[in-house]
mmCIF file of C-alpha atoms and ligand atoms in Angstrom:
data_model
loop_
_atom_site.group_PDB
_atom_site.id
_atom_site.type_symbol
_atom_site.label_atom_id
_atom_site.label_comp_id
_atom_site.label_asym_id
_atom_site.label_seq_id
_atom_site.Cartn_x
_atom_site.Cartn_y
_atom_site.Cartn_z
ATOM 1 C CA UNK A 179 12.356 -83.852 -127.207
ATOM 2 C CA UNK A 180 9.657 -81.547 -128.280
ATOM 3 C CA UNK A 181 8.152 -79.248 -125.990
ATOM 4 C CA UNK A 182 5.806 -81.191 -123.359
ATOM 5 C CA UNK A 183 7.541 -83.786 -121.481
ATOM 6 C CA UNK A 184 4.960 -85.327 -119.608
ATOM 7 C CA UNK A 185 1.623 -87.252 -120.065
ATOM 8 C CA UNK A 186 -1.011 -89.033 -118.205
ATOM 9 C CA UNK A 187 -2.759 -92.030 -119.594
ATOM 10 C CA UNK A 188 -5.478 -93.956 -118.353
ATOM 11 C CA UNK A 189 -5.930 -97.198 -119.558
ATOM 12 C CA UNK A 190 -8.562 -100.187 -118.856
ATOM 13 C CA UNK A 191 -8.134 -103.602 -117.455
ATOM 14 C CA UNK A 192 -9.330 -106.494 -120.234
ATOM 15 C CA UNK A 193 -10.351 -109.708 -119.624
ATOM 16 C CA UNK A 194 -9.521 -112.553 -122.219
ATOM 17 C CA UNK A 195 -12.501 -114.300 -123.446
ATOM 18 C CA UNK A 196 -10.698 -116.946 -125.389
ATOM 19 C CA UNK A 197 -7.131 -117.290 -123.616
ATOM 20 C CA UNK A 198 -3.200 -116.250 -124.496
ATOM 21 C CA UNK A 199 -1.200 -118.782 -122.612
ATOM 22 C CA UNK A 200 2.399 -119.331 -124.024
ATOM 23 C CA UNK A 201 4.947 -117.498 -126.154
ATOM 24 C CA UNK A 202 5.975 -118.208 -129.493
ATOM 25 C CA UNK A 203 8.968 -116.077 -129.081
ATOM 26 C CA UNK A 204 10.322 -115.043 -125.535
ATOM 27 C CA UNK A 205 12.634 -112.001 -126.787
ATOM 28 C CA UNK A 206 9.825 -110.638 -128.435
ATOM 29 C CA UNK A 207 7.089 -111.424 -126.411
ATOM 30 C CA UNK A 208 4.950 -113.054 -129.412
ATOM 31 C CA UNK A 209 2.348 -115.473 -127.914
ATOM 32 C CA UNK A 210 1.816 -118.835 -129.018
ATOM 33 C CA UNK A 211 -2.176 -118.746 -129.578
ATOM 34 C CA UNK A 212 -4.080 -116.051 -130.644
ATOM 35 C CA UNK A 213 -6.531 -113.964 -127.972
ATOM 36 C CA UNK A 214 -9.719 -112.128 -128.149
ATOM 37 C CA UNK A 215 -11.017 -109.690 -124.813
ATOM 38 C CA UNK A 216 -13.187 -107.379 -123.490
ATOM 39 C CA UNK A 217 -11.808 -104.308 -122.170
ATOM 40 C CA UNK A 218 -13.647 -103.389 -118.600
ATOM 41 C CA UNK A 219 -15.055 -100.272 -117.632
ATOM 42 C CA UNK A 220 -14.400 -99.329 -114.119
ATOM 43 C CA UNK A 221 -10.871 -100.855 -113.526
ATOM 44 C CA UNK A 222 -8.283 -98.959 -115.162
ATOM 45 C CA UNK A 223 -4.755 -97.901 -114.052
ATOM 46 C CA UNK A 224 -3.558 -94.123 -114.499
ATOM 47 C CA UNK A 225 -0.518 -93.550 -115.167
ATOM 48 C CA UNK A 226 1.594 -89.935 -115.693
ATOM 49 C CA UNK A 227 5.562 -90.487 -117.417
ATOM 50 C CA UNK A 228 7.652 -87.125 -116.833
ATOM 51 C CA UNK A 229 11.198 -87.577 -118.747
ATOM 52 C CA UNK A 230 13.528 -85.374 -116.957
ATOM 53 C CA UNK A 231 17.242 -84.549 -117.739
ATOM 54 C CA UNK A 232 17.760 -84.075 -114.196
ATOM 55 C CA UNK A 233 17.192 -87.655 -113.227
ATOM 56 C CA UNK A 234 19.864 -90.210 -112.938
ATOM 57 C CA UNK A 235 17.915 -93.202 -113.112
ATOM 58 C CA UNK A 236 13.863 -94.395 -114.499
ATOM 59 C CA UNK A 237 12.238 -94.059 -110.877
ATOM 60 C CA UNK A 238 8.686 -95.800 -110.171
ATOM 61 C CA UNK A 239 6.174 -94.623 -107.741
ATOM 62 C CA UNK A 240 3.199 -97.288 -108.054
ATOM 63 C CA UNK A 241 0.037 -96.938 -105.664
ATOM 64 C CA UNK A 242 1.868 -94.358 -103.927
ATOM 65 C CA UNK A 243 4.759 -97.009 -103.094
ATOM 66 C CA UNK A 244 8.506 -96.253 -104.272
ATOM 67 C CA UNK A 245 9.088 -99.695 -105.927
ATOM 68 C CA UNK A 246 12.200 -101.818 -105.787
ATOM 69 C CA UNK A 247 14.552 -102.179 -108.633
ATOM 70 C CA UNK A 248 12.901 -106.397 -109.564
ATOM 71 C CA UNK A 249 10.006 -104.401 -109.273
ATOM 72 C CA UNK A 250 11.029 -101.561 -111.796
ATOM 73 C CA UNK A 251 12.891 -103.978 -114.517
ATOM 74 C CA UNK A 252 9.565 -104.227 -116.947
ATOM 75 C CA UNK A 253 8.914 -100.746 -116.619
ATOM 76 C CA UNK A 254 12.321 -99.813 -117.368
ATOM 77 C CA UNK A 255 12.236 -102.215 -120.533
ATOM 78 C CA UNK A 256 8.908 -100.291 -121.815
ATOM 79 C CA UNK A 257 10.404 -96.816 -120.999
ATOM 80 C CA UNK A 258 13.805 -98.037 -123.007
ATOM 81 C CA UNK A 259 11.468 -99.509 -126.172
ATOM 82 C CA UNK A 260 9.967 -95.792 -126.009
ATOM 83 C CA UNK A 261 13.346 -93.884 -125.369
ATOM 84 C CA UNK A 262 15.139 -96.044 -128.693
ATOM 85 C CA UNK A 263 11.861 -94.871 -130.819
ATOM 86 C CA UNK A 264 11.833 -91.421 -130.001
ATOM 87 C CA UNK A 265 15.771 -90.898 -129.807
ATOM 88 C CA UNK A 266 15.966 -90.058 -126.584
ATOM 89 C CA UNK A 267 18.182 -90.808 -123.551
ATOM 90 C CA UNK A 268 16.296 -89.278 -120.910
ATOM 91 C CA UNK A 269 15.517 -90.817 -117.182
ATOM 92 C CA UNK A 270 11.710 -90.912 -116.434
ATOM 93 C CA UNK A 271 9.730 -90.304 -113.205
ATOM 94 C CA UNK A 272 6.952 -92.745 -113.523
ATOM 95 C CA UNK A 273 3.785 -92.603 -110.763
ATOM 96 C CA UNK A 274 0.799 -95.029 -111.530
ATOM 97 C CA UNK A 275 -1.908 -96.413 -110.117
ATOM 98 C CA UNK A 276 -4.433 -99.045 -110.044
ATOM 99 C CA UNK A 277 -8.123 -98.437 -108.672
ATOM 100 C CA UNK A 278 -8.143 -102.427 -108.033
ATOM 101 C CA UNK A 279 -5.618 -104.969 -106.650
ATOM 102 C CA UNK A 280 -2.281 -105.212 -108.217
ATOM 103 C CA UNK A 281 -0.925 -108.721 -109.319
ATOM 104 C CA UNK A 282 -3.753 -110.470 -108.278
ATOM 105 C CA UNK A 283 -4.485 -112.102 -111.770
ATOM 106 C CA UNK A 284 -7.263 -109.249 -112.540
ATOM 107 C CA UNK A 285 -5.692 -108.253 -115.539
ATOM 108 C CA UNK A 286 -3.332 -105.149 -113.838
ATOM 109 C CA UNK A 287 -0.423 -105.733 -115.852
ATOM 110 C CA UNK A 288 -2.883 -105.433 -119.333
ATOM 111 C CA UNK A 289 -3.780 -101.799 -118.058
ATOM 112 C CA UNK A 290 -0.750 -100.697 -116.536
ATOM 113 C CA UNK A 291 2.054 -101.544 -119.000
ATOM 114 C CA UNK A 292 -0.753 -99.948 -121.817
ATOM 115 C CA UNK A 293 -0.930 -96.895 -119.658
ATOM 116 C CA UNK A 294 2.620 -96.936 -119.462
ATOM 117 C CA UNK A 295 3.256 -96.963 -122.860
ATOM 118 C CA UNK A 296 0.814 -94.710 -124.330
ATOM 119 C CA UNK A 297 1.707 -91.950 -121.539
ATOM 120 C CA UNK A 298 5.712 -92.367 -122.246
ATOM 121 C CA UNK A 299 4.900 -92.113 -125.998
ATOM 122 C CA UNK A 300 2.952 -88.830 -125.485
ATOM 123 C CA UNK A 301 5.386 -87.832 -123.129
ATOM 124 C CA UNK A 302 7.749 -87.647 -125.770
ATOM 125 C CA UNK A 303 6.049 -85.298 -128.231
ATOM 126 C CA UNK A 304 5.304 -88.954 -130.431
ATOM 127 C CA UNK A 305 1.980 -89.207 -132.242
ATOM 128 C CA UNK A 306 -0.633 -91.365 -130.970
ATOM 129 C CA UNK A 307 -0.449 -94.225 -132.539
ATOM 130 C CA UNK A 308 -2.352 -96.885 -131.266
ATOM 131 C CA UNK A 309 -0.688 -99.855 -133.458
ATOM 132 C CA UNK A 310 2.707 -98.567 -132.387
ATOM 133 C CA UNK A 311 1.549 -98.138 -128.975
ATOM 134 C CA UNK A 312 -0.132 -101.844 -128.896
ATOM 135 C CA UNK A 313 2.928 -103.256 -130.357
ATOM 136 C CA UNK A 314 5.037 -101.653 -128.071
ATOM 137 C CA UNK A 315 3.004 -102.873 -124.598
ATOM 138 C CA UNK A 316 2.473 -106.137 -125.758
ATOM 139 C CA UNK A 317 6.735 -106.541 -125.772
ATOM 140 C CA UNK A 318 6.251 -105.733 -121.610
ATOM 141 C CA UNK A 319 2.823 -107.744 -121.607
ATOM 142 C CA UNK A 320 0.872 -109.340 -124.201
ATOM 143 C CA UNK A 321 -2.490 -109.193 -122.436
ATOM 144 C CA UNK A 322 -1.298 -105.301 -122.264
ATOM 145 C CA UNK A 323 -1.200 -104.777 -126.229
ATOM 146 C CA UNK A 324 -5.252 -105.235 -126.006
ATOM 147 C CA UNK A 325 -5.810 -102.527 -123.582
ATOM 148 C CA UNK A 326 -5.188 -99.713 -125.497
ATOM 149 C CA UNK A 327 -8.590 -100.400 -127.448
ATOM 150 C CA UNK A 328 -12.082 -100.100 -125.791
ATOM 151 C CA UNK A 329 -14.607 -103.020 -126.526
ATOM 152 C CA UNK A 330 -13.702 -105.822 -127.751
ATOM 153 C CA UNK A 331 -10.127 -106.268 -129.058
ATOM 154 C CA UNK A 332 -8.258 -109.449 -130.702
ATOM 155 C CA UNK A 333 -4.582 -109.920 -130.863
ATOM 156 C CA UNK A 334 -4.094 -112.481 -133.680
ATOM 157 C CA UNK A 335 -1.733 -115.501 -134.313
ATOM 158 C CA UNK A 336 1.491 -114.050 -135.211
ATOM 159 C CA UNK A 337 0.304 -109.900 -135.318
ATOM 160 C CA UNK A 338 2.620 -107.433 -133.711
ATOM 161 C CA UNK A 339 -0.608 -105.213 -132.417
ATOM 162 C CA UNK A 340 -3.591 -106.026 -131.381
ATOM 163 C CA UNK A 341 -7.166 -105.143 -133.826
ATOM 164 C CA UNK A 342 -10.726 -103.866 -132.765
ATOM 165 C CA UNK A 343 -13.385 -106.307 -133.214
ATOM 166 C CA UNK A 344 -17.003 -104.974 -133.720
ATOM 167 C CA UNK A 345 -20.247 -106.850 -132.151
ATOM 168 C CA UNK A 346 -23.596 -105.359 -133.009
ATOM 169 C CA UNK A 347 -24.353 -102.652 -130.632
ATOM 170 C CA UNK A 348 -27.095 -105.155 -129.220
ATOM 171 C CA UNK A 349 -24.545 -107.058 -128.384
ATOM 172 C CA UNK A 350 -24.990 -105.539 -124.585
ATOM 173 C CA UNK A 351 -22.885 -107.776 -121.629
ATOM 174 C CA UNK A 352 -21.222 -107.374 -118.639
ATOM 175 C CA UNK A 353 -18.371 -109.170 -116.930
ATOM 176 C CA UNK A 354 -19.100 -109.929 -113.434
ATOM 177 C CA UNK A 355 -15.951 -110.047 -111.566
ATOM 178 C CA UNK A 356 -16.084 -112.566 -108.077
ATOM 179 C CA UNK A 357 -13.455 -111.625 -106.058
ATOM 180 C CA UNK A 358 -12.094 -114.322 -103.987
ATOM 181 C CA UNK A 359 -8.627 -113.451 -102.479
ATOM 182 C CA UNK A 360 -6.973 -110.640 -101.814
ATOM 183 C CA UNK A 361 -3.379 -110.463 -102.302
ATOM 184 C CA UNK A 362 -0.452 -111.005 -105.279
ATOM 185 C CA UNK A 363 -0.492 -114.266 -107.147
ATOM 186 C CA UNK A 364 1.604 -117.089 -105.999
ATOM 187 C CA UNK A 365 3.121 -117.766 -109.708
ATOM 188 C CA UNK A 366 3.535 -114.866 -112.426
ATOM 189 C CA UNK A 367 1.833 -115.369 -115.799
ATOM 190 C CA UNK A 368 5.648 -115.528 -117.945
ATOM 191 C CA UNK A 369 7.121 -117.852 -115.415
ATOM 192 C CA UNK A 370 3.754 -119.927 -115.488
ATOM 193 C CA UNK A 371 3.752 -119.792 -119.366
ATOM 194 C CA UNK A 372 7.544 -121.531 -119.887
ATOM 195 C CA UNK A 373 6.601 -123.732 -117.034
ATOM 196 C CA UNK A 374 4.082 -125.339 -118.729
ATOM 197 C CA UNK A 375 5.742 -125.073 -122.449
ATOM 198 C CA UNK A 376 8.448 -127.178 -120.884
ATOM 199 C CA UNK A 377 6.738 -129.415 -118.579
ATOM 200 C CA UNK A 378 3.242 -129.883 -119.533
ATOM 201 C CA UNK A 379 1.945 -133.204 -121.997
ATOM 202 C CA UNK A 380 -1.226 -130.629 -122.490
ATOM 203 C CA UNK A 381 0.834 -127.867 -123.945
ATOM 204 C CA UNK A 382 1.029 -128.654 -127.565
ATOM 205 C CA UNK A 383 -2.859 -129.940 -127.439
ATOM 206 C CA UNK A 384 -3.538 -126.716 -126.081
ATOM 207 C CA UNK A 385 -1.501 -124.310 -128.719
ATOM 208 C CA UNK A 386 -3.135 -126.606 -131.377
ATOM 209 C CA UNK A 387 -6.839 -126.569 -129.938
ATOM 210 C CA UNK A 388 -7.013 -122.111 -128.737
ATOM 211 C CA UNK A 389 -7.092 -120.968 -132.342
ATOM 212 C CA UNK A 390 -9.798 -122.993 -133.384
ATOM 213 C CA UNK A 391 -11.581 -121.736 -130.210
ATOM 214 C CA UNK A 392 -10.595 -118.352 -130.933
ATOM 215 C CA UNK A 393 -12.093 -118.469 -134.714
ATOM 216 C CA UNK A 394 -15.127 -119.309 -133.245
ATOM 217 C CA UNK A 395 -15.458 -117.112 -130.261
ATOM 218 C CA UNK A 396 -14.586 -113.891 -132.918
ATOM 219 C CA UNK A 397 -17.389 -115.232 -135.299
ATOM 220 C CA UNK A 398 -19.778 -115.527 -132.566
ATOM 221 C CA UNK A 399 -18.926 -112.576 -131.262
ATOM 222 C CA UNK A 400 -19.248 -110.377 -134.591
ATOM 223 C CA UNK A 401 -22.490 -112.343 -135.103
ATOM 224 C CA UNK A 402 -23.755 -110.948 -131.292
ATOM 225 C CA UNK A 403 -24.640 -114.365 -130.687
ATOM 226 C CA UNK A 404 -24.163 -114.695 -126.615
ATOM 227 C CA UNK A 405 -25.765 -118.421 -126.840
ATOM 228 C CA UNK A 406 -22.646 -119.542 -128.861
ATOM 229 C CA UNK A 407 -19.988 -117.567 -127.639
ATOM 230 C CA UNK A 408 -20.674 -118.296 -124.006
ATOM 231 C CA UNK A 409 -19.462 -121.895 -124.005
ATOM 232 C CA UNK A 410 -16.036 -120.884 -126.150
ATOM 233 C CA UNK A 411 -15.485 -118.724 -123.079
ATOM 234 C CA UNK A 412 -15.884 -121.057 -120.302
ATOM 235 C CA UNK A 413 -13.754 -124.227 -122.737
ATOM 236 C CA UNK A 414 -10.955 -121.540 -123.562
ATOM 237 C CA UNK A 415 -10.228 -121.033 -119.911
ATOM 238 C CA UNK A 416 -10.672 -124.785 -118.754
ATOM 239 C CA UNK A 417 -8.474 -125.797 -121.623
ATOM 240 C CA UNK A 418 -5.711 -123.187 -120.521
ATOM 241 C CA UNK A 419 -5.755 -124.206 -117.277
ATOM 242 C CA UNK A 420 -5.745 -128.017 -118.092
ATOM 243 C CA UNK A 421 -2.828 -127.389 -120.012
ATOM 244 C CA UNK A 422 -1.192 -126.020 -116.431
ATOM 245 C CA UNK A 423 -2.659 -128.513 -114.605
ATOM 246 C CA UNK A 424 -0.474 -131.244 -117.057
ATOM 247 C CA UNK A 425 2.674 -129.399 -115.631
ATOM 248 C CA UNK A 426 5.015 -130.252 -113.356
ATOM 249 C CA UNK A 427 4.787 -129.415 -110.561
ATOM 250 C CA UNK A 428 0.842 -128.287 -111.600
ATOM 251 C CA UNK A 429 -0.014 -124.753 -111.659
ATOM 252 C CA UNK A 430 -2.733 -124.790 -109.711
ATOM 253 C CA UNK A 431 -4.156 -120.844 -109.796
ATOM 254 C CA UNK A 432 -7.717 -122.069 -108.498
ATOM 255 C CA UNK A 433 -9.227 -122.036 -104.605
ATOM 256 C CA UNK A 434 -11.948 -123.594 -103.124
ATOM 257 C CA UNK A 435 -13.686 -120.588 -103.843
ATOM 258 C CA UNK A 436 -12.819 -120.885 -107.904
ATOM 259 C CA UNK A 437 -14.565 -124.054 -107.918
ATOM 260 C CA UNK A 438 -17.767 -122.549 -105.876
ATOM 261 C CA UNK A 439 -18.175 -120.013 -108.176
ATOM 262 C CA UNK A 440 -17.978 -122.326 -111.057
ATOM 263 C CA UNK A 441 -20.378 -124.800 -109.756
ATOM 264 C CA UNK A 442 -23.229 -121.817 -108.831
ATOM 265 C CA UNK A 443 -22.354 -120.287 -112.486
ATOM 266 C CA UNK A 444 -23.373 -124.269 -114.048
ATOM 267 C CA UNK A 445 -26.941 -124.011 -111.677
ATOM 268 C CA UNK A 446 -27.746 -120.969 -112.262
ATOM 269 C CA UNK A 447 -27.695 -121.498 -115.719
ATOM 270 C CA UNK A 448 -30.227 -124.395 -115.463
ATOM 271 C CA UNK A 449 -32.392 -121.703 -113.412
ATOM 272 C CA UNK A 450 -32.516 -119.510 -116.228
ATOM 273 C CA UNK A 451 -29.854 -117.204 -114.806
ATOM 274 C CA UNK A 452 -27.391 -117.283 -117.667
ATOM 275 C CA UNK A 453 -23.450 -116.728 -116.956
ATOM 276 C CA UNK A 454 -20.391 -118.061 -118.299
ATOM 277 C CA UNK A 455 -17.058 -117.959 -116.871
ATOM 278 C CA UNK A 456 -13.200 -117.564 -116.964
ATOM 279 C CA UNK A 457 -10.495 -117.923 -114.971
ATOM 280 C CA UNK A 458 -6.686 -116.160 -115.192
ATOM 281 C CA UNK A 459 -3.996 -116.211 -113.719
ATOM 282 C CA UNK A 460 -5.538 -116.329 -109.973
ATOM 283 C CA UNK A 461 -8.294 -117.630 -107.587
ATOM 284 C CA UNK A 462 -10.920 -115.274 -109.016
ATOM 285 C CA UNK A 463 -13.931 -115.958 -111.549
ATOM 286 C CA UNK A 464 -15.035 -113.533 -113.995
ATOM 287 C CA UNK A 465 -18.875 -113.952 -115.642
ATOM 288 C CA UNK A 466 -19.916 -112.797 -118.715
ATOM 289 C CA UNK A 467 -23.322 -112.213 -118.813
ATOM 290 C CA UNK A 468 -26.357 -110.280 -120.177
ATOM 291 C CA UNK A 469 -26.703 -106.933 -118.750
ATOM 292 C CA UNK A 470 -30.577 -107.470 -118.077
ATOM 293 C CA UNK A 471 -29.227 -110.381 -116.022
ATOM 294 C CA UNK A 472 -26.621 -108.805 -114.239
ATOM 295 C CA UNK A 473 -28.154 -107.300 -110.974
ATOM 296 C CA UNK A 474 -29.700 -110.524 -110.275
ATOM 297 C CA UNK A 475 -26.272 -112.528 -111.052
ATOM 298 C CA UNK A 476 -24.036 -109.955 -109.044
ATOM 299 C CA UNK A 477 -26.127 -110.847 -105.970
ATOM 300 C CA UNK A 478 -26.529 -114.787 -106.246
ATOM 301 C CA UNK A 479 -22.680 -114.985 -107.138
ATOM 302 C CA UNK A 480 -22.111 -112.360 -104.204
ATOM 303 C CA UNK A 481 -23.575 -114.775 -101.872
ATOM 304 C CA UNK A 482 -21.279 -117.618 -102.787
ATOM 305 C CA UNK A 483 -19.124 -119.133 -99.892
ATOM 306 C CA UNK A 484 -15.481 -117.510 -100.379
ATOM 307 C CA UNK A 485 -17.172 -114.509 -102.943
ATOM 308 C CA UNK A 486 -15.621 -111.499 -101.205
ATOM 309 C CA UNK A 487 -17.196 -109.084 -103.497
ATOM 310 C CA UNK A 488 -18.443 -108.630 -106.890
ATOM 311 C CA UNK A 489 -17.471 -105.944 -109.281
ATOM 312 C CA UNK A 490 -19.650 -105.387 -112.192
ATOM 313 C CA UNK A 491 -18.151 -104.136 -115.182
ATOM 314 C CA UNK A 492 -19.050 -102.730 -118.486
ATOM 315 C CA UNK A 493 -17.677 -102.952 -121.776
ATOM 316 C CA UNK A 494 -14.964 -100.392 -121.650
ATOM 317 C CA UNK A 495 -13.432 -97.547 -123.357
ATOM 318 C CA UNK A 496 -10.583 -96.778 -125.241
ATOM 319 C CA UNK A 497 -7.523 -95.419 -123.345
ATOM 320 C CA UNK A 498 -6.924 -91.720 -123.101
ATOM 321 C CA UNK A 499 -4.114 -89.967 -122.820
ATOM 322 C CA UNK A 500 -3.587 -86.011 -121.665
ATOM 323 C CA UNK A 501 -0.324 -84.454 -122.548
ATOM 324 C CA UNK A 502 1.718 -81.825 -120.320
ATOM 325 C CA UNK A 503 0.063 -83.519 -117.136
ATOM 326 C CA UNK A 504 2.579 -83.698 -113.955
ATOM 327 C CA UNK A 505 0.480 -85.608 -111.572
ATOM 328 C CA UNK A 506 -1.890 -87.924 -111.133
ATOM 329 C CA UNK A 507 -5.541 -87.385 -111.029
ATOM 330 C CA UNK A 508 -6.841 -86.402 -107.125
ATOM 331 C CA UNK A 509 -9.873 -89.139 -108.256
ATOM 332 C CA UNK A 510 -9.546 -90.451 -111.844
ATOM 333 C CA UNK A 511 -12.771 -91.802 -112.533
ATOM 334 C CA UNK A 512 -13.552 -94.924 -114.925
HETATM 335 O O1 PMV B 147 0.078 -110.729 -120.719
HETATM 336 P P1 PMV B 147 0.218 -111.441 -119.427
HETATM 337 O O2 PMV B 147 1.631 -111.849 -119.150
HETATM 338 O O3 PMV B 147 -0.367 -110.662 -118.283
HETATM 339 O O4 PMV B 147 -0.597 -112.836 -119.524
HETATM 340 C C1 PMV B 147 -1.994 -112.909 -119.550
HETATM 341 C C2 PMV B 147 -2.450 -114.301 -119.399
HETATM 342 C C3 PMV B 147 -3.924 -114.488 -119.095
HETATM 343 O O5 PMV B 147 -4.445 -113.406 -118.349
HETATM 344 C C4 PMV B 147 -4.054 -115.756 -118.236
HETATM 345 C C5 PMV B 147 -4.755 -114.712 -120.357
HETATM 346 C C6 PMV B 147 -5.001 -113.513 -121.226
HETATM 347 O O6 PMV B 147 -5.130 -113.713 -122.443
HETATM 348 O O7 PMV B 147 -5.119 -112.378 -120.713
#
């Protein structure tokens, strides 16, 4: 262990914009389609990793909460991936948290196991290495491998780290996030995924149909072309959750506030207010749309029946990391 033994990271929620939904390869963690996403400015999770040789076991504080040990397994697995790299043995003291619900299918797992990763890598005295670092958080989550990039951030078919993809700096969107529940999810994303593997007739029309979605969505994207990339967004998402829907029992992640949303999204569109959306693992609706558009679109969605709120959110940056850091931020700001 070199000399600083600590580290902070803070790393951004991302939102796929055409889906990962099923694993190729459950040890590993190697998803079945390839994924493309936006990383969000404004929701991020901080996290600070202190190895200690005074510590018996890998301890987890999360949102101020000492976490039980189902709770603590995936950490423990990321901490042990970055313990066998850096040839060390060493317990951790882990405290993180979220500025925005946990496990409510917005995306916390992408940001925390990326913050977790990059902080217990710098922790260690290891270089930052952001394709190590990817390839290590997308073993704990694979949405998690794309947060360590700002922007906009692909993890292709078969890759072990996840790539920055460049749009033309005109390219200038937001994703409009439409709270509609508060709370955890009622079925976690892995469990969902080898649900539907097993039990869905939509599962192998799905893994065969996201890559060609995915080709297109990255070539309209590179192109800046928000007319064509749009509907990819809105046919990745409906596929994905088709492909649940086909299981059984059906996942069914959506409300009656999902389909609200969706419906205003499809009239405002004919009004000239332009939106597309996507749906995760949860009740809530993300729109992309134009940032000259977004103000207006934030308040029409925000009047929606079931809309709880609306976060608007940037394209956002890459994670940070700060090493020799013992605590968390007092306010970490986006
Ligand atoms: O990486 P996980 O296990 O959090 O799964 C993410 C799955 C989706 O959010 C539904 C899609 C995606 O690509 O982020």
């Amino acid at each position: 262990m070199t000399s600083s033994s600590s580290a902070r990271a803070v790393a951004h929620s991302n939102i796929a914009l055409s889906k990962y939904w099923g694993k190729a390869d459950i040890g590993r963690n190697m998803p079945a389609v390839p994924s493309l996403s936006m990383t969000l400015s404004g929701m991020f999770t901080e996290t600070v990793v202190s190895f200690s040789p005074n510590l018996a076991d890998d301890e987890l504080v999360l949102n101020g909460r000492v976490t039980s040990d189902k709770e603590r397994v995936r950490v423990v697995r990321g901490l042990d991936l970055v313990r066998q790299e850096a040839g060390i043995a060493q317990r951790a003291r882990v405290q993180s948290r979220n500025n925005f619900p946990t496990a409510s299918g917005l995306a916390s797992s992408a940001s925390g196991f990326a913050a977790l990763i990059l902080a217990a890598r710098a922790a260690c005295g290891l270089p930052d290495d952001r394709a190590v670092s990817s390839a290590l958080a997308r073993q704990c989550s694979a949405s998690a491998a794309r947060s360590v990039y700002g922007g906009f951030v692909a993890l292709p078919l078969g890759a072990e780290s996840a790539v920055r993809v460049d749009a033309p700096s005109a390219f200038d969107v937001e994703l409009l996030v439409a709270v509609t529940a508060e709370g955890a999810k009622s079925v976690g994303s892995t469990e969902g995924m080898v649900h539907t593997r097993q039990t869905s007739p939509y599962y192998p029309a799905w893994v065969e149909h996201a890559p060609v979605l995915y080709e297109k969505a990255i070539t309209a994207l590179t192109a800046g072309n928000f007319g064509a990339l749009g509907p990819l967004v809105e046919q990745s998402a409906l596929l994905m959750h088709a492909s649940m829907l086909g299981a059984d029992p059906a996942i069914i992640y959506w409300s009656d506030a999902t389909l609200q949303v969706i419906h205003a999204v499809r009239s405002l569109r004919a009004e000239g207010l332009v939106g597309y959306f996507t749906m995760d693992a949860g009740p809530h609706v993300k729109v992309l749309v134009r940032r000259e558009q977004a103000q207006a679109l934030t308040e029409r969605l925000g009047a929606v029946s079931g809309v709880k709120r609306v976060m608007r959110c940037g394209v956002g940056p890459d994670a940070s990391i700060e090493a020799g850091v013992v605590q968390l931020s007092e306010t970490a700001t986006a």
